[in-house]
Every structure is written in structure tokens, then in C-alpha cells.
Short mmCIF file of C-alpha atoms and ligand atoms in Angstrom, two decimals:
data_model
loop_
_atom_site.label_atom_id
_atom_site.label_comp_id
_atom_site.label_asym_id
_atom_site.label_seq_id
_atom_site.Cartn_x
_atom_site.Cartn_y
_atom_site.Cartn_z
CA MET A 18 -44.48 138.70 -62.46
CA GLN A 19 -47.37 136.46 -63.43
CA ILE A 20 -47.60 135.12 -60.04
CA PHE A 21 -48.42 138.54 -58.51
CA GLU A 22 -50.54 139.69 -61.23
CA ALA A 23 -52.62 136.45 -60.61
CA ILE A 24 -52.78 137.21 -56.96
CA TRP A 25 -53.57 140.82 -57.54
CA GLU A 26 -56.36 139.68 -59.92
CA ILE A 27 -58.04 137.45 -57.28
CA VAL A 28 -58.09 140.26 -54.74
CA ASP A 29 -59.84 142.58 -57.49
CA LYS A 30 -62.45 139.98 -57.90
CA LYS A 31 -63.12 139.25 -54.35
CA SER A 32 -62.82 143.00 -52.95
CA SER A 33 -66.48 144.21 -53.25
CA ALA A 34 -67.60 141.80 -50.68
CA TYR A 35 -64.88 142.99 -48.35
CA PHE A 36 -65.50 146.80 -49.03
CA ASP A 37 -69.08 145.93 -47.85
CA LEU A 38 -67.83 144.25 -44.76
CA SER A 39 -65.49 147.20 -44.04
CA ASP A 40 -68.53 149.41 -44.47
CA ARG A 41 -70.59 147.46 -42.29
CA VAL A 42 -68.25 147.36 -39.46
CA TRP A 43 -67.77 151.42 -39.80
CA GLU A 44 -71.60 151.61 -39.46
CA THR A 45 -71.74 149.65 -36.15
CA PRO A 46 -68.44 151.18 -34.40
CA GLU A 47 -67.88 149.16 -31.33
CA ILE A 48 -64.86 149.77 -28.88
CA ASN A 49 -62.50 147.42 -26.77
CA TYR A 50 -64.11 144.08 -26.32
CA GLU A 51 -67.46 145.21 -27.14
CA GLU A 52 -66.94 144.12 -31.12
CA PHE A 53 -69.58 141.60 -31.03
CA ARG A 54 -71.46 142.60 -34.14
CA SER A 55 -68.04 143.52 -35.91
CA SER A 56 -66.68 140.04 -35.02
CA ALA A 57 -69.68 138.15 -36.13
CA GLU A 58 -69.48 140.02 -39.64
CA HIS A 59 -65.86 138.65 -39.86
CA LEU A 60 -66.92 135.18 -38.78
CA ARG A 61 -69.72 135.17 -41.32
CA LEU A 62 -67.46 136.10 -44.22
CA LEU A 63 -64.79 133.75 -42.99
CA GLU A 64 -67.58 130.85 -43.28
CA ALA A 65 -68.94 132.04 -46.51
CA GLU A 66 -65.27 131.81 -47.96
CA GLY A 67 -64.88 128.26 -46.78
CA PHE A 68 -62.28 128.89 -44.07
CA LYS A 69 -62.19 126.47 -41.05
CA THR A 70 -63.27 128.97 -38.27
CA GLU A 71 -62.84 129.23 -34.68
CA ARG A 72 -64.45 131.74 -32.15
CA ASN A 73 -63.60 132.57 -28.70
CA ILE A 74 -59.81 132.57 -29.42
CA ALA A 75 -57.83 132.95 -26.11
CA GLY A 76 -61.21 132.86 -24.36
CA ILE A 77 -62.01 136.46 -25.94
CA PRO A 78 -65.60 136.17 -27.35
CA THR A 79 -64.79 138.93 -29.88
CA ALA A 80 -61.72 137.38 -31.16
CA VAL A 81 -62.14 134.90 -34.30
CA MET A 82 -59.83 132.80 -36.45
CA GLY A 83 -60.16 131.24 -40.10
CA GLU A 84 -57.62 128.72 -41.50
CA ALA A 85 -57.41 127.54 -44.96
CA GLY A 86 -54.75 125.06 -46.80
CA GLU A 87 -52.67 122.12 -45.96
CA ASP A 88 -49.23 121.52 -44.73
CA GLY A 89 -46.44 123.86 -45.50
CA PRO A 90 -45.76 127.15 -43.56
CA VAL A 91 -48.48 128.89 -41.41
CA ILE A 92 -48.79 132.40 -42.53
CA ALA A 93 -50.98 134.54 -40.18
CA VAL A 94 -52.52 137.60 -41.36
CA LEU A 95 -53.68 140.01 -38.56
CA GLY A 96 -56.81 142.10 -38.60
CA GLU A 97 -58.69 144.58 -36.15
CA TYR A 98 -62.07 145.91 -35.97
CA ASP A 99 -62.30 148.09 -32.81
CA ALA A 100 -63.47 151.80 -32.90
CA LEU A 101 -62.82 154.69 -30.69
CA PRO A 102 -65.24 156.47 -28.21
CA GLY A 103 -66.45 159.94 -28.79
CA LEU A 104 -65.83 159.89 -32.64
CA SER A 105 -69.17 159.43 -34.06
CA GLN A 106 -69.01 161.22 -37.54
CA GLU A 107 -71.16 161.01 -40.61
CA ALA A 108 -69.46 159.47 -43.68
CA GLY A 109 -67.91 161.50 -46.62
CA VAL A 110 -68.47 165.14 -45.41
CA ALA A 111 -65.69 167.39 -44.59
CA GLU A 112 -67.31 169.18 -41.73
CA GLN A 113 -67.63 167.80 -38.13
CA ARG A 114 -71.15 166.18 -37.96
CA PRO A 115 -71.77 163.46 -35.31
CA VAL A 116 -74.13 160.64 -36.31
CA VAL A 117 -75.13 160.12 -32.71
CA ALA A 118 -73.85 162.64 -29.99
CA GLY A 119 -71.01 161.00 -27.95
CA GLY A 120 -71.10 157.98 -29.91
CA HIS A 121 -68.32 155.79 -31.24
CA GLY A 122 -66.38 156.16 -34.63
CA HIS A 123 -63.76 154.29 -36.67
CA GLY A 124 -61.12 156.97 -35.99
CA CYS A 125 -58.17 154.59 -36.61
CA GLY A 126 -59.51 152.93 -39.76
CA HIS A 127 -59.71 149.54 -38.10
CA ASN A 128 -62.80 148.80 -40.26
CA LEU A 129 -60.48 148.89 -43.18
CA LEU A 130 -57.59 147.19 -41.34
CA GLY A 131 -59.66 144.03 -40.55
CA ALA A 132 -61.61 143.70 -43.91
CA GLY A 133 -58.11 144.09 -45.97
CA SER A 134 -56.41 141.50 -43.90
CA MET A 135 -59.04 139.13 -44.36
CA LEU A 136 -59.34 139.89 -48.19
CA ALA A 137 -55.55 139.19 -48.43
CA ALA A 138 -56.13 135.85 -46.62
CA ALA A 139 -59.02 134.91 -48.67
CA ALA A 140 -56.86 135.61 -51.66
CA VAL A 141 -53.99 133.53 -50.52
CA LYS A 142 -56.48 130.61 -49.89
CA ASP A 143 -57.84 130.80 -53.38
CA TYR A 144 -54.26 130.96 -54.98
CA LEU A 145 -52.94 127.97 -52.96
CA ALA A 146 -56.08 125.91 -53.94
CA LYS A 147 -56.00 126.99 -57.64
CA ASN A 148 -52.16 125.97 -57.78
CA GLY A 149 -51.95 123.14 -55.53
CA LEU A 150 -49.41 124.72 -53.16
CA LYS A 151 -48.75 123.34 -49.61
CA GLY A 152 -49.16 126.32 -47.24
CA ARG A 153 -51.71 127.32 -44.64
CA VAL A 154 -53.04 131.03 -44.28
CA ARG A 155 -54.97 132.15 -41.20
CA TYR A 156 -56.93 135.43 -40.65
CA TYR A 157 -57.04 136.38 -37.09
CA GLY A 158 -59.61 138.83 -36.35
CA CYS A 159 -57.87 140.53 -33.09
CA PRO A 160 -60.14 142.97 -31.04
CA ALA A 161 -59.33 145.71 -28.60
CA GLU A 162 -56.25 147.20 -30.28
CA GLU A 163 -56.89 150.54 -28.89
CA GLY A 164 -55.61 150.15 -25.24
CA GLY A 165 -57.09 146.53 -24.84
CA SER A 166 -53.77 144.82 -25.77
CA SER A 167 -55.88 141.64 -26.97
CA LYS A 168 -52.85 140.38 -29.04
CA GLY A 169 -50.84 140.38 -25.74
CA PHE A 170 -53.45 138.05 -24.27
CA MET A 171 -53.50 135.93 -27.45
CA VAL A 172 -49.77 135.50 -27.31
CA ARG A 173 -49.96 134.42 -23.71
CA ALA A 174 -52.73 131.79 -24.55
CA GLY A 175 -50.24 130.42 -27.40
CA VAL A 176 -52.45 130.99 -30.08
CA PHE A 177 -49.48 131.89 -32.34
CA ASP A 178 -47.22 129.17 -31.23
CA ASP A 179 -47.39 127.28 -34.47
CA VAL A 180 -47.40 130.36 -36.89
CA ASP A 181 -44.35 130.93 -38.93
CA ILE A 182 -44.71 134.34 -40.10
CA ALA A 183 -47.23 137.17 -39.24
CA ILE A 184 -48.29 139.99 -41.67
CA SER A 185 -50.17 143.10 -41.14
CA TRP A 186 -51.01 146.49 -42.31
CA HIS A 187 -52.57 149.84 -40.90
CA PRO A 188 -54.26 152.51 -42.90
CA ALA A 189 -52.22 155.64 -43.20
CA ALA A 190 -51.59 158.69 -45.49
CA PHE A 191 -48.77 157.08 -47.15
CA SER A 192 -47.89 153.66 -48.33
CA GLY A 193 -44.78 151.97 -47.26
CA VAL A 194 -43.09 149.25 -44.97
CA ASN A 195 -43.31 150.46 -41.34
CA ASN A 196 -40.21 151.30 -39.58
CA PRO A 197 -40.25 148.60 -37.09
CA ILE A 198 -40.43 150.72 -34.11
CA SER A 199 -42.80 151.02 -31.53
CA LEU A 200 -42.72 151.75 -27.71
CA ALA A 201 -43.27 149.01 -25.30
CA CYS A 202 -45.91 149.90 -22.63
CA SER A 203 -47.78 149.07 -19.50
CA GLU A 204 -51.03 150.50 -18.37
CA MET A 205 -51.70 150.15 -14.62
CA ASN A 206 -53.91 151.67 -11.85
CA PHE A 207 -52.36 152.98 -8.55
CA HIS A 208 -55.20 152.54 -5.92
CA PHE A 209 -54.54 154.64 -2.75
CA SER A 210 -56.67 153.88 0.62
CA GLY A 211 -56.57 156.50 3.69
CA ARG A 212 -58.98 157.44 6.30
CA ALA A 213 -61.97 159.80 5.72
CA SER A 214 -62.56 162.54 8.36
CA HIS A 215 -63.93 165.98 8.88
CA ALA A 216 -61.61 168.29 7.01
CA ALA A 217 -61.94 171.14 9.27
CA ALA A 218 -63.15 169.75 12.91
CA THR A 219 -60.72 166.43 12.86
CA PRO A 220 -58.24 166.80 9.96
CA HIS A 221 -55.52 165.17 12.04
CA LEU A 222 -57.48 162.02 12.25
CA GLY A 223 -57.76 161.91 8.21
CA ARG A 224 -55.31 160.22 5.92
CA SER A 225 -55.79 161.71 2.40
CA ALA A 226 -55.67 159.22 -0.61
CA LEU A 227 -55.88 162.15 -2.96
CA ASP A 228 -52.68 163.62 -1.16
CA ALA A 229 -50.94 160.40 -2.21
CA VAL A 230 -52.02 160.69 -5.81
CA GLU A 231 -50.81 164.34 -5.92
CA LEU A 232 -47.49 163.32 -4.23
CA MET A 233 -46.98 160.33 -6.67
CA ASN A 234 -47.40 162.49 -9.62
CA VAL A 235 -44.93 165.09 -8.38
CA GLY A 236 -42.60 162.29 -7.72
CA VAL A 237 -43.02 160.84 -11.40
CA ASN A 238 -42.55 164.19 -12.66
CA PHE A 239 -39.42 164.48 -11.07
CA LEU A 240 -38.17 160.94 -12.09
CA ARG A 241 -38.78 162.11 -15.87
CA GLU A 242 -35.33 164.11 -15.72
CA HIS A 243 -33.70 160.85 -14.96
CA MET A 244 -35.19 158.40 -17.53
CA PRO A 245 -34.19 157.67 -21.17
CA THR A 246 -35.41 160.41 -23.41
CA THR A 247 -37.37 157.84 -25.67
CA ALA A 248 -39.38 156.79 -22.51
CA ARG A 249 -43.04 158.36 -21.87
CA ILE A 250 -45.16 158.53 -19.00
CA HIS A 251 -48.75 159.82 -18.73
CA TYR A 252 -51.24 159.89 -16.23
CA ALA A 253 -54.88 160.56 -15.51
CA ILE A 254 -56.67 160.82 -12.18
CA THR A 255 -59.56 158.71 -12.55
CA ASP A 256 -60.90 158.73 -9.04
CA ALA A 257 -60.27 161.80 -7.07
CA GLY A 258 -61.79 160.56 -3.88
CA GLY A 259 -65.21 162.57 -4.25
CA SER A 260 -66.38 165.99 -4.82
CA ALA A 261 -66.63 167.25 -1.18
CA PRO A 262 -63.57 169.25 -0.28
CA ASN A 263 -64.58 169.40 3.45
CA VAL A 264 -64.14 165.31 3.70
CA VAL A 265 -60.53 163.87 3.86
CA GLN A 266 -60.58 161.66 0.67
CA ALA A 267 -60.32 158.00 1.67
CA HIS A 268 -59.83 156.52 -1.87
CA ALA A 269 -58.22 157.73 -4.97
CA THR A 270 -56.94 156.13 -8.18
CA VAL A 271 -54.44 157.40 -10.66
CA ARG A 272 -53.97 155.70 -13.94
CA TYR A 273 -50.46 155.50 -15.44
CA LEU A 274 -49.38 154.74 -19.13
CA VAL A 275 -45.47 154.03 -18.98
CA ARG A 276 -43.77 153.38 -22.37
CA ALA A 277 -40.19 152.59 -23.21
CA ARG A 278 -38.17 151.91 -26.32
CA THR A 279 -37.50 148.07 -25.32
CA LEU A 280 -39.21 145.49 -22.94
CA PRO A 281 -36.23 145.38 -20.55
CA GLU A 282 -36.44 149.32 -20.43
CA LEU A 283 -40.00 149.25 -19.74
CA LEU A 284 -39.84 146.70 -17.01
CA SER A 285 -37.13 148.71 -15.14
CA LEU A 286 -39.12 152.04 -15.40
CA VAL A 287 -42.39 150.56 -14.30
CA ALA A 288 -40.44 149.17 -11.07
CA ARG A 289 -39.21 152.82 -10.49
CA VAL A 290 -42.62 154.38 -10.85
CA LYS A 291 -44.05 151.52 -8.36
CA ARG A 292 -41.31 152.75 -5.97
CA VAL A 293 -42.36 156.44 -6.25
CA ALA A 294 -45.98 155.28 -5.66
CA GLU A 295 -44.82 153.54 -2.50
CA GLY A 296 -43.02 156.62 -1.28
CA ALA A 297 -46.41 158.60 -1.69
CA ALA A 298 -48.10 156.04 0.36
CA TRP A 299 -45.42 156.13 3.02
CA MET A 300 -45.51 159.85 3.20
CA THR A 301 -49.29 159.99 3.67
CA GLU A 302 -49.85 157.15 5.84
CA THR A 303 -52.19 155.66 3.16
CA THR A 304 -51.83 152.23 1.42
CA MET A 305 -51.36 151.63 -2.11
CA ARG A 306 -52.32 148.90 -4.59
CA GLN A 307 -50.92 148.26 -7.98
CA GLU A 308 -53.22 146.89 -10.74
CA ILE A 309 -51.89 146.20 -14.07
CA ILE A 310 -54.47 146.47 -16.73
CA SER A 311 -52.62 145.67 -20.07
CA GLY A 312 -49.29 146.06 -21.95
CA ASP A 313 -47.56 145.72 -25.28
CA ALA A 314 -43.89 144.71 -26.14
CA ASN A 315 -41.97 146.91 -28.65
CA LEU A 316 -42.01 145.82 -32.14
CA VAL A 317 -39.22 143.71 -33.35
CA GLY A 318 -38.26 144.23 -36.84
CA ASN A 319 -37.29 141.60 -39.69
CA GLU A 320 -35.13 142.72 -42.52
CA PRO A 321 -35.70 139.70 -44.86
CA LEU A 322 -39.59 140.17 -44.34
CA GLU A 323 -39.40 143.98 -44.91
CA GLU A 324 -37.24 143.84 -47.96
CA CYS A 325 -39.77 141.24 -49.28
CA MET A 326 -42.94 143.46 -48.62
CA HIS A 327 -41.05 146.55 -49.91
CA ALA A 328 -40.34 144.72 -53.13
CA GLN A 329 -43.95 144.02 -53.42
CA LEU A 330 -45.05 147.64 -53.23
CA GLU A 331 -42.14 148.43 -55.60
CA ARG A 332 -43.75 146.07 -57.97
CA LEU A 333 -47.21 147.29 -57.66
CA GLY A 334 -46.67 151.08 -57.31
CA PRO A 335 -48.89 153.24 -55.26
CA PRO A 336 -52.73 152.79 -54.92
CA ALA A 337 -54.48 154.14 -58.25
CA PHE A 338 -56.30 157.20 -56.76
CA ASP A 339 -58.20 159.25 -59.47
CA GLU A 340 -59.20 162.82 -59.64
CA ALA A 341 -62.37 162.45 -57.96
CA ASP A 342 -60.53 160.90 -54.94
CA ARG A 343 -58.24 163.78 -54.93
CA SER A 344 -60.64 166.38 -55.08
CA THR A 345 -62.55 165.00 -52.19
CA ALA A 346 -59.24 164.56 -50.12
CA ARG A 347 -58.76 168.46 -50.95
CA LYS A 348 -61.67 169.23 -49.13
CA PHE A 349 -60.69 167.20 -46.18
CA GLN A 350 -57.12 168.96 -46.24
CA ALA A 351 -58.85 172.28 -46.14
CA THR A 352 -59.83 171.31 -42.32
CA PHE A 353 -56.47 170.51 -41.46
CA THR A 354 -53.72 172.95 -40.06
CA PRO A 355 -50.47 173.58 -42.02
CA GLU A 356 -48.74 171.73 -38.94
CA ASP A 357 -50.93 168.68 -39.68
CA ILE A 358 -49.91 168.48 -43.05
CA ALA A 359 -46.20 169.15 -42.33
CA SER A 360 -46.06 166.50 -39.61
CA SER A 361 -47.46 163.84 -42.13
CA TYR A 362 -44.43 164.33 -44.17
CA SER A 363 -41.93 164.76 -41.47
CA ARG A 364 -42.92 161.38 -39.88
CA PHE A 365 -41.28 159.79 -42.73
CA ASN A 366 -38.64 162.47 -43.74
CA LEU A 367 -40.33 163.24 -47.13
CA LYS A 368 -40.16 166.28 -48.90
CA PRO A 369 -43.66 168.08 -49.34
CA LYS A 370 -45.04 168.17 -52.63
CA LYS A 371 -47.57 171.00 -53.93
CA ASP A 372 -51.07 169.66 -54.45
CA GLU A 373 -50.59 166.12 -53.00
CA PRO A 374 -54.00 165.48 -51.35
CA LEU A 375 -53.49 161.53 -51.58
CA CYS A 376 -50.17 159.58 -51.56
CA ASP A 377 -48.86 158.94 -55.10
CA ARG A 378 -45.60 157.47 -54.11
CA ILE A 379 -44.06 154.51 -52.24
CA VAL A 380 -42.09 155.56 -49.19
CA PRO A 381 -38.51 154.54 -49.20
CA LEU A 382 -37.79 151.46 -46.94
CA TYR A 383 -37.04 152.49 -43.32
CA ALA A 384 -37.91 156.28 -43.92
CA GLY A 385 -38.99 157.51 -40.69
CA ASP A 386 -38.59 159.85 -37.77
CA GLU A 387 -37.76 157.45 -34.94
CA SER A 388 -38.85 159.90 -32.17
CA MET A 389 -42.55 159.86 -33.25
CA VAL A 390 -43.98 156.64 -32.33
CA GLY A 391 -46.72 155.03 -30.16
CA SER A 392 -47.29 151.54 -29.04
CA THR A 393 -48.96 148.73 -30.71
CA ASP A 394 -50.26 145.21 -29.53
CA VAL A 395 -48.80 143.84 -32.79
CA GLY A 396 -45.48 144.46 -30.73
CA SER A 397 -46.14 141.31 -28.55
CA VAL A 398 -46.66 139.13 -31.63
CA SER A 399 -43.58 140.16 -33.02
CA TRP A 400 -41.66 138.78 -30.13
CA VAL A 401 -42.99 135.28 -30.77
CA VAL A 402 -43.33 135.22 -34.43
CA PRO A 403 -41.18 137.14 -37.12
CA THR A 404 -43.73 139.81 -38.27
CA VAL A 405 -43.85 142.45 -41.05
CA GLN A 406 -46.47 145.34 -41.48
CA MET A 407 -46.89 147.96 -43.84
CA ARG A 408 -48.97 151.32 -44.07
CA GLY A 409 -51.33 151.56 -46.78
CA ALA A 410 -52.65 154.85 -48.02
CA THR A 411 -56.43 155.41 -47.60
CA TYR A 412 -56.80 158.93 -46.40
CA ALA A 413 -55.95 162.48 -47.19
CA ILE A 414 -52.30 163.65 -46.43
CA GLY A 415 -52.32 165.33 -43.05
CA THR A 416 -55.30 163.60 -41.53
CA PRO A 417 -54.81 163.72 -37.83
CA GLY A 418 -54.82 160.32 -36.12
CA HIS A 419 -58.02 159.50 -34.08
CA SER A 420 -59.81 162.41 -35.66
CA TRP A 421 -63.57 163.02 -36.93
CA GLN A 422 -61.75 163.59 -40.18
CA LEU A 423 -60.48 160.22 -40.29
CA VAL A 424 -63.73 158.50 -39.38
CA ALA A 425 -65.51 160.73 -42.23
CA GLN A 426 -63.01 159.23 -44.77
CA GLY A 427 -63.53 155.42 -43.89
CA LYS A 428 -66.12 154.60 -46.32
CA LEU A 429 -64.78 156.54 -49.48
CA PRO A 430 -63.79 155.20 -52.69
CA ALA A 431 -60.04 156.03 -51.76
CA ALA A 432 -60.41 154.13 -48.63
CA HIS A 433 -61.73 151.11 -50.61
CA LYS A 434 -58.89 151.40 -53.10
CA GLY A 435 -56.15 151.82 -50.29
CA MET A 436 -57.48 148.77 -48.92
CA ALA A 437 -57.60 146.57 -51.87
CA HIS A 438 -54.09 147.81 -52.49
CA ALA A 439 -52.78 146.75 -49.15
CA ALA A 440 -54.35 143.34 -49.49
CA LYS A 441 -52.58 142.86 -52.75
CA ILE A 442 -49.12 143.63 -51.09
CA MET A 443 -49.93 141.19 -48.10
CA ALA A 444 -51.27 138.44 -50.18
CA GLY A 445 -48.19 138.78 -52.69
CA THR A 446 -45.90 138.71 -49.52
CA ALA A 447 -47.63 135.72 -48.25
CA ILE A 448 -47.26 133.82 -51.49
CA ASP A 449 -43.67 134.85 -51.90
CA LEU A 450 -43.09 133.36 -48.47
CA ILE A 451 -44.92 130.14 -49.27
CA ARG A 452 -43.10 129.53 -52.47
CA ASN A 453 -39.62 130.46 -51.07
CA PRO A 454 -38.91 128.25 -47.97
CA ALA A 455 -35.26 129.90 -47.77
CA LEU A 456 -37.01 133.25 -47.26
CA VAL A 457 -39.14 131.95 -44.28
CA GLU A 458 -35.81 130.28 -42.90
CA ALA A 459 -33.87 133.39 -43.29
CA ALA A 460 -36.68 135.58 -41.38
CA LYS A 461 -36.76 133.05 -38.52
CA ALA A 462 -32.72 133.05 -38.50
CA GLU A 463 -32.93 136.97 -38.23
CA HIS A 464 -35.67 136.83 -35.64
CA LYS A 465 -33.73 134.71 -33.33
CA GLU A 466 -30.57 136.68 -33.80
CA ARG A 467 -32.17 139.79 -32.99
CA LEU A 468 -33.97 138.35 -29.62
CA ASP A 469 -30.75 136.48 -28.68
CA GLY A 470 -30.23 136.94 -24.79
CA ASN A 471 -33.69 138.62 -24.32
CA PRO A 472 -36.28 136.35 -23.50
CA PHE A 473 -39.90 137.34 -24.12
CA VAL A 474 -41.52 138.80 -20.83
CA ASN A 475 -44.95 139.51 -21.47
CA PRO A 476 -45.98 142.82 -19.95
CA ILE A 477 -49.25 141.51 -19.21
CA PRO A 478 -48.86 139.33 -15.95
CA ASP A 479 -50.36 135.87 -15.78
CA ASP A 480 -52.97 136.82 -13.49
CA VAL A 481 -54.33 139.76 -15.59
CA MET A 482 -57.36 138.79 -17.39
CA PRO A 483 -59.04 140.68 -20.48
CA PRO A 484 -61.93 142.77 -19.61
CA ILE A 485 -64.31 140.52 -21.58
CA LEU A 486 -68.00 141.13 -21.54
CA PRO A 487 -70.83 138.53 -21.75
CA VAL A 488 -72.37 138.17 -25.21
CA PRO A 489 -75.46 140.37 -25.57
CA ALA A 490 -78.58 138.07 -25.39
CA ALA A 491 -80.04 139.66 -28.65
CA LEU A 492 -76.82 138.90 -30.49
CA ASP A 493 -76.51 135.38 -29.15
CA ALA A 494 -80.10 134.46 -30.13
CA ALA A 495 -79.41 135.91 -33.52
CA GLU A 496 -76.35 133.67 -34.42
ZN1 LIG B 515 -54.90 151.65 -35.26
#
């Protein structure tokens, strides 16, 4: 017990600098691969903590890493700091009020995710030094989680090759160890090219790329009946070929996001969608080019790690929210629909309690509705390194994901408390692993067993590069 109390104390002592980091990242919301200020803030604190730092991880200018400790196992704590477009929102108010019209906002709580993970890594660093333990801890600042798959590119570059165990968390309504389920996904464009023509005078000379897009969508909509029920396919027409109906559209693009329960299932479904696209091109006498943009593998669970992390949660208990936190959360709950609140409970098969604005319990291990899942780029990491994640309660029960309400709660005392709570659990898990080599071995053995016969095929092909941007001149000079 003393071991964990000691690590919790280190987290508490360090936490205020990390609340500030989270708040600063919240105040400068940056989206996929544009996280120049956020990653610079992370790098600054890593350096101030005395980590050996690296930037430009996997050639991505907004990915950073810090390492501390000597020998022993390498424990990675994964953080994120990207925001979402269109979610600009004032902090702390239970009313939709953008700060900048059309601006970005931290609608997934990644300001907390990054700062909390780094806080855990820093606490582990101090604990190792104080107790003369062998072991290395790394903080990975991973950009572009929201559709950017940066961790998949980082996996491809081999940056996790010498990591023994990876740990992460995500802000949530409830505290618990994640049911390790997410969908493998692949995002791609289908570009069609045809021939422009006067749509009335010479329609027979035109070959419509927009027709091809429409036929492809019809074909895929029929395909849905013959795919696994857990698979998902979504699309958006990103280029309809122009705005003039009297011109036969010579170009058109449709973007597809295909998701499936496992990596092999995903690869076979993507091949079928591609065949439909080829069929649409045949029918319309156009040409088609498939361009893969990004992709994530599904999460691979790890029972020894999940049990270890859940035991940490049982030991510490839920975050210590107070009446002021609950009263603020109630104001946010007043803006949710009853369905929002009900679905927050049903995701984990939990019985709703009357007047529970903030989580006051630990979700049982593996509670959850397996049909309600999205994708995460942590999935790709979990194929190459045994990985464990938790959810940490930081916002009101019922808060919709990617919403203005989630942004507005990102700097509240409850958010800070939830973040420090998650850091204690992650740091405790890391120390438990470092002190118990048998646990690391058990996690590795289970990982190997789970993947037996299924080699990792990165859903990001080798020739696809992350859409990185040059470092803005003003920031480069300031560094
Ligand atoms: Zn997220």
C-alpha cells in the first residue's frame, strides 16, 4: 500500500504545473498535424522535468518524446493534444458560446489526455530516481488522433519497437478500465475522372465522374446487407464535380471510412468496396483512383495488464469530486437530453442512479456494450506492444462526445481532479510493472498468444505519408 500512496503523493505535488499545461493547450486548440504550440508546450515541460527529449518523432514535427531512467523495462505512457474543428467554446459556461466563430475546440478532452499522461510519466520518473529502481519511462506526445492516425505512422517508423508495455487513458464520464474493443478502420478517397461536355447539346460525348460516385454509393449501400453486422461504412462526397448542372462532371471524389471488428476483416471489406468502385468506373466509362489516407488497427486487449490497472482503481477509488463540482455538472446535465444521459450508462451496462452528475464509482472490469464502439489509433500500437487503457471521469455523466459541452468542461476543477486521478492510476500501474518483472512477462506472453497466426498488417500502406505541415516561421523563431 505504501508504494502506491507514495506515487499518488508525487502526482499531487506535481499536478498544478500539469493543470496549467492542460489549460494552455485548451486555450490554443490545434487540429490534426497543426499542433505546433501544443507540442512545444509539452516539450518545454518535458525539458523542465529533466527528461531526455526528442522531437520530430517518425518525421512528424508535432510528435515529441521524453525518456527517463536506466535499464529495466521500457514503459511508454501515450498522450494526445489535438482538438476538433468547429467546436470553439467559452470555458465553464453551460451555454453554447463560441470564443471564435468557426474556431477549433477541445471536444474530446485531449488537453487533459496529454497533460495527464505526462504527469503520470513524470511521477514514475521521480519515483524511480528516489527509490533507485531500474526501469525506463517514456512519454510519447502523439498528435492527430482525430482521423490522423499518427500512432499508426509512429508504429510504422518503429518508434515503439523497444517498448515493453504501453499505457494510456481517455477522459470520460466514468472511471474504469476500457473494454479493449475498437474497430479497425481505413479512410480513403475514390477519385473518378471522366470527360466534360455540354449536358444538353452533346451529352453523349460526356462521361460523368459524378455518376460514378453515385453508382458507387448505391453499390456500397447494397453491399451493407452482406457484410458483418459489426462493420461500418460511412462516406462523404468531397468533390461533386462543380456547381453547374449543364456541364457533365469530369471529376468527382467520394471519401470512404470503412470499419470492421478485426484487421483481417477490414482488409477484406476494403477490397470489396474497391471492387464496387471499379464497377462504377466500368459502368460510366470513367477511371478510378483509390487513395488511402489513414487507418487504425483494432485494439488488442491484455488481461494481465487490465487486471493490474483495475486493481489500481479499486485501491484508489473514484475521483474525489465535491459538491461544487457536482453542482456545476448538474448545470451541464440540464443541457443534455434524457437519451444522452441514458446512453452514458448503457454503454457500460450500468444502472442509472438518481442525481449522479459526476461519476462516484469504479466501473466493473469489462462492463460494456460491445456494439457501441469507434476506432482509435492506439489500436495500431496495441498490435506491436501489450497495451492497457483506462477511462477517467472528468466531465458530467451524459456529456455527448465531440460537443460544445465537453469543450466547456475542459478547464473545470472536476476536469483537473479527474486528470490527476487518471495520472495516479497510470503511474501506479507502471510502478507495479517495473517492480514485478513476472507481470511484464505474463503480459507479453498473453499478447503473443492473442496475435498467434495474425501478423500485424499496418492499415496505412508504406507509400502513404502523414499530411504534415511546415513549422510556422513565427513559432520556429520563437523556439
Ligand atoms: Zn479522443
